[in-house]
Coordinates of C-alpha atoms in Angstrom, one line a residue:
Chain A
X1 CA 27.3 0.4 11.2
X2 CA 25.8 -2.2 13.6
X3 CA 22.2 -3.3 13.8
X4 CA 19.7 -0.6 14.6
X5 CA 17.9 -1.4 17.8
X6 CA 14.6 0.4 18.1
X7 CA 14.6 0.0 21.9
X8 CA 17.7 2.3 22.0
X9 CA 16.0 5.1 20.0
X10 CA 13.7 7.6 21.6
X11 CA 10.2 7.9 20.3
X12 CA 10.1 11.6 21.3
X13 CA 11.7 14.9 20.2
X14 CA 15.0 15.9 21.7
X15 CA 14.3 17.6 25.1
X16 CA 15.7 21.0 24.1
X17 CA 13.5 21.4 21.0
X18 CA 10.7 23.9 21.4
X19 CA 7.4 22.9 19.9
X20 CA 6.2 26.2 18.7
X21 CA 9.5 27.3 17.2
X22 CA 9.7 23.9 15.4
X23 CA 6.2 24.2 14.0
X24 CA 7.2 27.6 12.6
X25 CA 10.2 26.1 11.0
X26 CA 8.2 23.3 9.5
X27 CA 5.9 26.0 8.0
X28 CA 8.8 27.7 6.3
X29 CA 10.1 24.3 5.0
X30 CA 6.7 23.5 3.5
X31 CA 6.7 26.7 1.6
X32 CA 10.2 26.0 0.2
X33 CA 9.1 22.5 -0.6
X34 CA 6.2 23.8 -2.7
X35 CA 8.7 25.8 -4.8
X36 CA 11.1 22.9 -5.1
X37 CA 8.4 20.6 -6.2
X38 CA 7.5 22.9 -9.0
X39 CA 11.2 22.9 -10.1
X40 CA 11.3 19.1 -9.9
X41 CA 8.3 19.0 -12.2
X42 CA 9.6 21.5 -14.6
X43 CA 13.0 20.0 -14.9
X44 CA 11.7 16.4 -14.9
X45 CA 15.2 14.8 -14.5
X46 CA 14.6 13.2 -11.1
X47 CA 11.8 11.3 -9.4
X48 CA 11.2 11.2 -5.6
X49 CA 9.8 8.2 -3.8
X50 CA 8.8 8.7 -0.2
X51 CA 8.1 5.5 1.7
X52 CA 6.1 5.8 4.9
X53 CA 6.1 2.7 7.1
X54 CA 5.1 2.2 10.7
X55 CA 2.9 0.2 13.0
X56 CA -0.9 0.8 13.2
X57 CA -1.6 4.2 14.7
X58 CA 2.0 5.4 14.2
X59 CA 0.5 8.3 12.3
X60 CA 1.1 7.5 8.6
X61 CA -2.1 9.1 7.3
X62 CA -1.7 12.2 9.5
X63 CA 1.9 12.9 8.4
X64 CA 1.0 12.5 4.7
X65 CA -1.9 14.9 5.1
X66 CA 0.1 17.5 7.0
X67 CA 3.4 17.4 5.0
X68 CA 2.2 16.9 1.5
X69 CA -1.1 18.8 1.4
X70 CA 0.5 22.1 0.5
X71 CA 2.0 20.8 -2.7
X72 CA 0.5 21.0 -6.2
X73 CA -1.4 17.7 -6.6
X74 CA -0.4 17.6 -10.3
X75 CA 3.1 16.7 -9.2
X76 CA 2.5 14.5 -6.3
X77 CA 0.5 11.3 -5.9
X78 CA -0.1 9.0 -2.9
X79 CA -0.4 5.3 -3.2
X80 CA -1.8 3.3 -0.3
X81 CA -0.9 -0.4 -0.4
X82 CA -3.7 -2.5 1.0
X83 CA -4.2 -6.3 1.2
X84 CA -3.2 -7.5 -2.3
X85 CA -6.0 -8.3 -4.7
X86 CA -6.3 -11.7 -6.4
X87 CA -4.8 -10.3 -9.6
X88 CA -1.9 -8.8 -7.7
X89 CA -1.3 -12.1 -5.9
X90 CA -0.9 -13.8 -9.2
X91 CA 2.2 -11.8 -9.9
X92 CA 5.5 -11.3 -8.1
X93 CA 5.2 -9.1 -5.0
X94 CA 6.9 -6.2 -6.6
X95 CA 4.6 -6.1 -9.7
X96 CA 2.1 -3.7 -8.2
X97 CA 4.8 -1.7 -6.5
X98 CA 6.7 -1.1 -9.7
X99 CA 3.6 0.0 -11.5
X100 CA 3.2 2.7 -8.9
X101 CA 6.8 3.9 -9.1
X102 CA 7.2 7.6 -9.8
X103 CA 7.8 9.1 -13.3
X104 CA 10.6 11.6 -13.5
X105 CA 9.3 15.0 -12.3
X106 CA 7.0 13.4 -9.8
X107 CA 6.9 12.9 -6.1
X108 CA 5.2 9.6 -5.2
X109 CA 4.3 8.8 -1.6
X110 CA 3.9 5.2 -0.6
X111 CA 1.6 4.7 2.4
X112 CA 2.9 1.3 3.3
X113 CA 5.0 -0.4 0.6
X114 CA 7.0 -3.4 -0.6
X115 CA 8.2 -3.7 3.0
X116 CA 4.8 -5.1 4.1
X117 CA 5.8 -8.2 2.2
X118 CA 8.6 -8.8 4.7
X119 CA 6.7 -7.5 7.7
X120 CA 3.2 -8.6 8.3
X121 CA 4.0 -11.8 6.3
X122 CA 6.9 -12.6 8.5
X123 CA 5.2 -11.8 11.8
X124 CA 2.3 -14.1 11.0
X125 CA 4.8 -16.7 9.5
X126 CA 3.1 -16.7 6.1
X127 CA 6.6 -16.9 4.6
X128 CA 9.7 -18.6 5.9
X129 CA 13.1 -16.9 6.6
X130 CA 14.5 -18.1 3.3
X131 CA 11.7 -16.5 1.3
X132 CA 12.1 -13.4 3.4
X133 CA 15.8 -13.2 2.6
X134 CA 15.1 -13.6 -1.1
X135 CA 12.5 -10.9 -1.0
X136 CA 15.0 -8.6 0.7
X137 CA 17.4 -9.2 -2.1
X138 CA 14.7 -8.5 -4.6
X139 CA 13.8 -5.3 -2.9
X140 CA 17.4 -4.1 -2.9
X141 CA 17.6 -4.9 -6.7
X142 CA 14.4 -3.1 -7.3
X143 CA 15.4 0.0 -5.4
X144 CA 18.7 0.1 -7.2
X145 CA 16.8 -0.2 -10.5
X146 CA 14.7 2.9 -9.7
X147 CA 17.7 4.8 -8.5
X148 CA 20.1 4.0 -11.2
X149 CA 17.8 3.8 -14.2
X150 CA 15.3 6.6 -13.4
X151 CA 17.2 9.0 -11.1
X152 CA 14.8 8.2 -8.3
X153 CA 15.7 9.4 -4.9
X154 CA 14.1 7.0 -2.4
X155 CA 13.4 8.3 1.2
X156 CA 12.4 5.6 3.6
X157 CA 10.8 6.7 6.9
X158 CA 9.9 4.5 9.8
X159 CA 7.5 6.2 12.2
X160 CA 8.7 5.1 15.6
X161 CA 6.0 5.2 18.3
X162 CA 6.1 3.9 21.8
X163 CA 3.7 1.0 22.9
X164 CA 2.1 3.4 25.3
X165 CA 1.4 6.1 22.7
X166 CA 0.1 3.4 20.3
X167 CA -2.3 2.0 22.8
X168 CA -3.6 5.5 23.5
X169 CA -4.2 6.2 19.9
X170 CA -5.9 2.9 19.3
X171 CA -8.3 3.7 22.3
X172 CA -9.1 7.0 20.6
X173 CA -10.2 5.1 17.5
X174 CA -12.9 3.5 19.6
X175 CA -14.1 6.7 21.4
X176 CA -13.6 9.5 18.9
X177 CA -16.4 9.6 16.3
X178 CA -14.0 11.2 13.8
X179 CA -11.6 8.3 14.2
X180 CA -13.9 5.3 14.5
X181 CA -13.8 4.6 10.8
X182 CA -10.1 3.7 11.2
X183 CA -10.8 1.1 13.9
X184 CA -10.2 -2.4 12.8
X185 CA -11.0 -5.3 15.2
X186 CA -7.6 -6.7 14.5
X187 CA -5.8 -3.6 15.7
X188 CA -5.4 -4.7 19.3
X189 CA -4.4 -8.3 18.4
X190 CA -1.7 -6.9 16.0
X191 CA -0.5 -4.5 18.7
X192 CA 0.3 -7.5 20.9
X193 CA 2.8 -8.7 18.2
X194 CA 4.8 -5.5 18.9
X195 CA 8.1 -7.4 19.6
X196 CA 7.8 -9.5 16.5
X197 CA 7.1 -6.4 14.4
X198 CA 10.0 -4.5 15.9
X199 CA 12.4 -7.4 15.1
X200 CA 11.1 -7.6 11.5
X201 CA 11.6 -3.9 11.1
X202 CA 15.1 -4.1 12.4
X203 CA 15.8 -6.7 9.8
X204 CA 14.5 -4.3 7.1
X205 CA 16.9 -1.6 8.4
X206 CA 19.8 -4.1 8.4
X207 CA 19.2 -6.0 5.2
X208 CA 17.5 -3.4 3.1
X209 CA 19.6 -0.5 4.2
X210 CA 21.6 0.2 1.0
X211 CA 19.3 3.2 0.6
X212 CA 19.1 4.2 4.3
X213 CA 16.1 4.5 6.5
X214 CA 15.2 7.5 8.7
X215 CA 13.9 6.4 12.0
X216 CA 11.4 9.2 12.9
X217 CA 10.5 9.7 16.6
X218 CA 6.8 9.7 16.2
X219 CA 5.0 10.2 19.5
X220 CA 4.6 13.9 18.8
X221 CA 3.1 14.9 15.5
X222 CA 4.8 18.2 15.3
X223 CA 8.3 16.6 15.5
X224 CA 7.5 13.8 13.1
X225 CA 6.3 16.3 10.5
X226 CA 9.4 18.4 11.0
X227 CA 11.8 15.5 10.5
X228 CA 10.0 14.3 7.3
X229 CA 9.7 17.8 5.8
X230 CA 13.3 18.7 6.5
X231 CA 14.7 15.4 5.2
X232 CA 12.7 16.0 2.0
X233 CA 13.9 19.6 1.7
X234 CA 17.5 18.5 2.2
X235 CA 17.1 15.8 -0.5
X236 CA 15.5 18.2 -3.0
X237 CA 18.1 20.9 -2.4
X238 CA 21.0 18.6 -3.0
X239 CA 19.7 17.8 -6.5
X240 CA 20.9 21.2 -7.8
X241 CA 17.9 21.5 -10.1
X242 CA 17.5 24.2 -12.8
X243 CA 14.5 25.5 -14.6
X244 CA 14.9 24.5 -18.2
X245 CA 15.0 27.6 -20.4
X246 CA 13.1 28.0 -23.6
X247 CA 13.1 24.9 -25.7
X248 CA 15.4 25.2 -28.6
X249 CA 14.1 24.2 -32.0
X250 CA 15.9 21.0 -33.2
Chain B
X1 CA 30.9 -21.8 -21.7
X2 CA 32.6 -19.4 -24.1
X3 CA 31.1 -16.6 -26.0
X4 CA 28.5 -17.6 -28.5
X5 CA 29.6 -16.5 -32.0
X6 CA 26.7 -16.2 -34.3
X7 CA 29.0 -16.6 -37.3
X8 CA 29.8 -20.1 -36.2
X9 CA 26.1 -21.1 -36.0
X10 CA 24.1 -22.3 -39.0
X11 CA 21.0 -20.4 -39.9
X12 CA 19.5 -23.5 -41.5
X13 CA 18.1 -26.8 -40.3
X14 CA 20.4 -29.8 -39.9
X15 CA 20.9 -31.4 -43.4
X16 CA 19.4 -34.7 -42.5
X17 CA 16.1 -33.3 -41.2
X18 CA 13.2 -33.9 -43.5
X19 CA 10.8 -31.0 -43.9
X20 CA 7.5 -32.8 -44.2
X21 CA 8.2 -35.2 -41.3
X22 CA 9.2 -32.3 -39.2
X23 CA 6.1 -30.3 -40.0
X24 CA 4.1 -33.4 -39.0
X25 CA 6.0 -33.5 -35.7
X26 CA 5.3 -29.8 -35.1
X27 CA 1.6 -30.4 -35.6
X28 CA 1.6 -33.1 -33.0
X29 CA 3.5 -30.9 -30.6
X30 CA 1.0 -28.1 -31.0
X31 CA -1.8 -30.3 -30.1
X32 CA 0.1 -31.4 -26.9
X33 CA 0.8 -27.7 -26.2
X34 CA -2.9 -26.9 -26.3
X35 CA -3.6 -29.5 -23.6
X36 CA -0.7 -28.4 -21.4
X37 CA -1.7 -24.8 -21.6
X38 CA -5.1 -25.7 -20.3
X39 CA -3.3 -27.5 -17.4
X40 CA -1.1 -24.5 -16.8
X41 CA -4.1 -22.3 -16.6
X42 CA -6.1 -24.7 -14.3
X43 CA -3.2 -25.2 -11.9
X44 CA -2.1 -21.5 -11.9
X45 CA 1.2 -22.3 -10.2
X46 CA 3.6 -21.3 -12.9
X47 CA 3.9 -18.5 -15.5
X48 CA 5.5 -18.8 -18.9
X49 CA 7.3 -15.9 -20.5
X50 CA 8.4 -16.4 -24.1
X51 CA 10.8 -13.8 -25.5
X52 CA 11.1 -13.6 -29.2
X53 CA 14.1 -11.5 -30.5
X54 CA 15.7 -11.2 -33.9
X55 CA 16.6 -8.7 -36.6
X56 CA 14.0 -7.2 -38.9
X57 CA 12.5 -9.8 -41.1
X58 CA 13.8 -12.7 -39.0
X59 CA 10.2 -13.9 -38.8
X60 CA 9.1 -12.9 -35.3
X61 CA 5.5 -12.2 -36.3
X62 CA 5.2 -15.4 -38.4
X63 CA 6.5 -17.7 -35.7
X64 CA 4.1 -16.2 -33.1
X65 CA 1.2 -16.6 -35.5
X66 CA 2.1 -20.2 -36.4
X67 CA 3.1 -21.6 -33.0
X68 CA 0.7 -19.8 -30.6
X69 CA -2.5 -19.5 -32.7
X70 CA -3.8 -23.0 -31.8
X71 CA -3.9 -22.2 -28.0
X72 CA -6.8 -20.8 -26.1
X73 CA -6.4 -17.0 -26.1
X74 CA -7.8 -16.8 -22.6
X75 CA -4.5 -18.2 -21.4
X76 CA -2.1 -16.6 -23.7
X77 CA -1.3 -13.0 -24.5
X78 CA 1.2 -11.3 -26.9
X79 CA 2.8 -8.0 -26.1
X80 CA 4.7 -6.2 -28.9
X81 CA 7.2 -3.7 -27.6
X82 CA 7.3 -0.6 -29.9
X83 CA 9.2 2.6 -29.6
X84 CA 8.5 3.7 -26.0
X85 CA 5.9 6.4 -25.4
X86 CA 6.7 9.7 -23.6
X87 CA 5.1 8.2 -20.4
X88 CA 7.1 5.0 -20.7
X89 CA 10.3 7.1 -21.2
X90 CA 9.7 8.9 -18.0
X91 CA 10.1 5.7 -16.1
X92 CA 13.0 3.2 -15.8
X93 CA 13.3 1.0 -18.9
X94 CA 11.8 -2.1 -17.2
X95 CA 8.7 -0.4 -16.0
X96 CA 6.6 -1.2 -19.0
X97 CA 8.1 -4.6 -19.2
X98 CA 7.3 -5.5 -15.7
X99 CA 3.7 -4.4 -16.2
X100 CA 3.4 -6.9 -19.0
X101 CA 4.9 -9.8 -17.1
X102 CA 2.7 -12.9 -17.0
X103 CA 0.4 -13.8 -14.1
X104 CA 0.6 -17.4 -12.9
X105 CA -1.4 -19.6 -15.1
X106 CA -0.6 -17.5 -18.2
X107 CA 1.7 -17.7 -21.2
X108 CA 2.9 -14.3 -22.2
X109 CA 4.8 -13.8 -25.5
X110 CA 7.0 -10.8 -25.9
X111 CA 7.5 -9.7 -29.5
X112 CA 10.7 -7.8 -28.8
X113 CA 11.4 -7.1 -25.2
X114 CA 13.6 -5.5 -22.6
X115 CA 16.6 -6.6 -24.8
X116 CA 15.8 -3.8 -27.3
X117 CA 17.1 -1.4 -24.6
X118 CA 20.6 -2.9 -25.0
X119 CA 20.3 -3.6 -28.7
X120 CA 19.0 -0.8 -30.9
X121 CA 20.2 1.7 -28.3
X122 CA 23.7 0.4 -28.3
X123 CA 24.0 0.0 -32.1
X124 CA 23.0 3.7 -32.5
X125 CA 25.1 4.7 -29.6
X126 CA 22.2 6.3 -27.7
X127 CA 23.7 4.8 -24.6
X128 CA 27.3 4.2 -23.6
X129 CA 28.8 0.9 -22.6
X130 CA 28.6 1.7 -18.9
X131 CA 24.9 2.3 -19.1
X132 CA 24.6 -0.9 -21.1
X133 CA 26.4 -2.9 -18.5
X134 CA 24.1 -1.5 -15.8
X135 CA 21.0 -2.3 -17.8
X136 CA 22.3 -5.9 -18.3
X137 CA 22.6 -6.3 -14.5
X138 CA 19.2 -4.8 -14.1
X139 CA 17.7 -7.3 -16.6
X140 CA 19.4 -10.2 -14.8
X141 CA 17.9 -9.0 -11.5
X142 CA 14.5 -8.5 -13.1
X143 CA 14.5 -12.0 -14.7
X144 CA 15.5 -13.5 -11.4
X145 CA 12.6 -11.7 -9.7
X146 CA 10.1 -13.2 -12.1
X147 CA 11.6 -16.6 -11.8
X148 CA 12.1 -16.8 -8.0
X149 CA 9.1 -14.8 -6.9
X150 CA 6.4 -15.8 -9.4
X151 CA 7.5 -19.2 -10.7
X152 CA 8.0 -17.8 -14.1
X153 CA 9.8 -19.9 -16.7
X154 CA 11.5 -17.6 -19.1
X155 CA 12.3 -18.9 -22.6
X156 CA 14.5 -16.6 -24.7
X157 CA 14.7 -17.2 -28.4
X158 CA 16.9 -15.4 -30.9
X159 CA 15.8 -15.9 -34.5
X160 CA 19.0 -16.4 -36.4
X161 CA 18.7 -15.5 -40.1
X162 CA 21.5 -15.1 -42.7
X163 CA 22.1 -11.7 -44.3
X164 CA 21.1 -13.1 -47.6
X165 CA 17.7 -14.4 -46.3
X166 CA 17.1 -11.1 -44.6
X167 CA 17.7 -9.1 -47.8
X168 CA 15.4 -11.4 -49.7
X169 CA 12.6 -11.0 -47.1
X170 CA 13.0 -7.2 -47.0
X171 CA 12.7 -7.1 -50.8
X172 CA 9.5 -9.1 -50.5
X173 CA 8.1 -6.4 -48.3
X174 CA 8.4 -4.0 -51.2
X175 CA 6.9 -6.2 -53.8
X176 CA 4.3 -8.4 -52.1
X177 CA 1.1 -6.4 -51.5
X178 CA 0.3 -8.5 -48.5
X179 CA 3.7 -7.6 -46.9
X180 CA 4.0 -3.9 -47.9
X181 CA 2.4 -2.8 -44.6
X182 CA 5.5 -4.1 -42.8
X183 CA 7.9 -2.1 -44.9
X184 CA 9.7 0.7 -43.1
X185 CA 12.0 3.0 -44.9
X186 CA 14.6 2.4 -42.2
X187 CA 14.7 -1.3 -42.8
X188 CA 17.5 -1.3 -45.3
X189 CA 19.6 1.2 -43.3
X190 CA 19.2 -1.0 -40.2
X191 CA 20.2 -4.1 -42.2
X192 CA 23.5 -2.4 -43.0
X193 CA 24.3 -2.4 -39.2
X194 CA 24.2 -6.2 -39.3
X195 CA 27.7 -6.6 -37.7
X196 CA 26.9 -4.2 -34.9
X197 CA 23.6 -5.9 -34.1
X198 CA 25.3 -9.3 -34.1
X199 CA 27.9 -8.1 -31.6
X200 CA 25.2 -6.5 -29.4
X201 CA 23.3 -9.8 -29.5
X202 CA 26.4 -11.7 -28.6
X203 CA 26.7 -9.5 -25.6
X204 CA 23.2 -10.3 -24.6
X205 CA 23.9 -14.0 -24.8
X206 CA 27.1 -13.6 -22.7
X207 CA 26.0 -11.1 -20.0
X208 CA 22.3 -12.0 -19.8
X209 CA 22.7 -15.7 -20.0
X210 CA 21.8 -16.8 -16.5
X211 CA 18.5 -17.8 -18.0
X212 CA 19.9 -19.2 -21.3
X213 CA 19.0 -18.3 -24.8
X214 CA 18.0 -20.6 -27.6
X215 CA 19.6 -19.6 -30.9
X216 CA 17.0 -20.7 -33.5
X217 CA 18.2 -21.3 -37.1
X218 CA 15.6 -19.2 -38.8
X219 CA 16.1 -19.2 -42.5
X220 CA 13.4 -21.9 -42.9
X221 CA 10.0 -21.3 -41.2
X222 CA 9.2 -24.9 -40.7
X223 CA 12.4 -25.5 -38.7
X224 CA 12.1 -22.4 -36.6
X225 CA 8.5 -23.3 -35.7
X226 CA 9.6 -26.8 -34.8
X227 CA 12.4 -25.6 -32.5
X228 CA 10.3 -23.1 -30.6
X229 CA 7.3 -25.4 -30.2
X230 CA 9.4 -28.3 -29.0
X231 CA 11.4 -26.1 -26.6
X232 CA 8.1 -24.9 -25.1
X233 CA 6.7 -28.4 -24.9
X234 CA 9.8 -29.6 -23.1
X235 CA 9.6 -26.7 -20.6
X236 CA 5.9 -27.4 -19.9
X237 CA 6.3 -31.1 -19.5
X238 CA 9.1 -30.7 -17.0
X239 CA 6.8 -28.7 -14.7
X240 CA 5.0 -31.9 -13.6
X241 CA 1.7 -30.0 -13.4
X242 CA -1.5 -31.5 -12.0
X243 CA -5.1 -30.6 -12.4
X244 CA -6.3 -29.4 -9.0
X245 CA -9.1 -31.6 -7.7
X246 CA -12.4 -30.3 -6.3
X247 CA -11.9 -27.3 -4.1
X248 CA -12.2 -28.3 -0.5
X249 CA -14.4 -26.2 1.8
X250 CA -12.3 -24.3 4.4

């Protein structure tokens, strides 16, 4: 498989896909997911880690709200990775990430993730390429650890928006009173680094692709939600989970 | 380097080493360690992880008390790994270990460690050889992560006692009122698995030796303490640490 080039991938749903039909499908998927999550929790053999990455205003918060809200919060937790604290910075970059890794039986959603440590840090040249390469290897080792030693299924989603859609959403943050709280004065400066971010993401797909990424066309919310929900459904169904029967006395 | 065979390694100090002179040397080393630990803490560029492994009654608790007591507890912590809790067991085996990894500036002592997951578990055949091999690889990845991404110096000590010395110490646990709290009715059963433990340890040295082990002849406390203290001194001195000067205003 060659290098994924984001320029070659559409940010919109396939033309022949009908919005209302797809939304209906997503609804049905979400109801199946609710049941499967209960089974995951009951069986407690597997863990699910859902990584949501994407540029500012690519819709990470929205997709988390819309896809995962219908599930039992006892079995699902969301961890948002912000700027590391002083304590976190005095450890290796995966220390805080490992702590937040899911227990068996749980779905853990990462809003941003270990990948920020080879994205924003590279774009702003806080780390050199050699360090980035070492971090990529460490991330691969780490994901293999979770997968091999805790039956963790890792789903990695990149929310792929167009520059035009991103600009529009950033403008909304200024004008919509319900969205102003999200506005950060750096947003527009970061958006100018679009090309650098895209390259850094393409490196993630290339060098941290042992567990593959799903590139999610993300200009339309209804399609983005459908892709993520159906990928998750597919993953859970393949686990062939069973409700444990009555516990037997030793 | 061939396989380390514990049978070929003495459990006692070299014949020509004089006990009282060595104890005096250890005292001097400990006072240097106190100063170097302060420097480690002030500089906060490196972390130190000291792993103490050994069979029951090999003297892990004693050596921790005698070597590390003289240091400022603000810069040193000891983590004893016991039987994993239900919560810990629902994660990969390195989850609880990573959480306890040292921040830069700190010395962390592990009383037992990640190696128990390829020792007691193998001797009792709770895991097969394939799982053991995978865990060894994961341990190597993990130790490389700490070393490369947090400047962690890892010192691995195996306290090497003779079967005769071990038996004597286990008997003491029954008869000495000050030691009875340490007695566990499994102690003698475990001691019978001596050969299996020795083989499992030799596998640790062979397959998890990227960061090398120090085999510490441990029948005599004074010598064991000297070896550990002087290895630690040597490690700290090689770091070429400097007190940071006054902080400059940005």
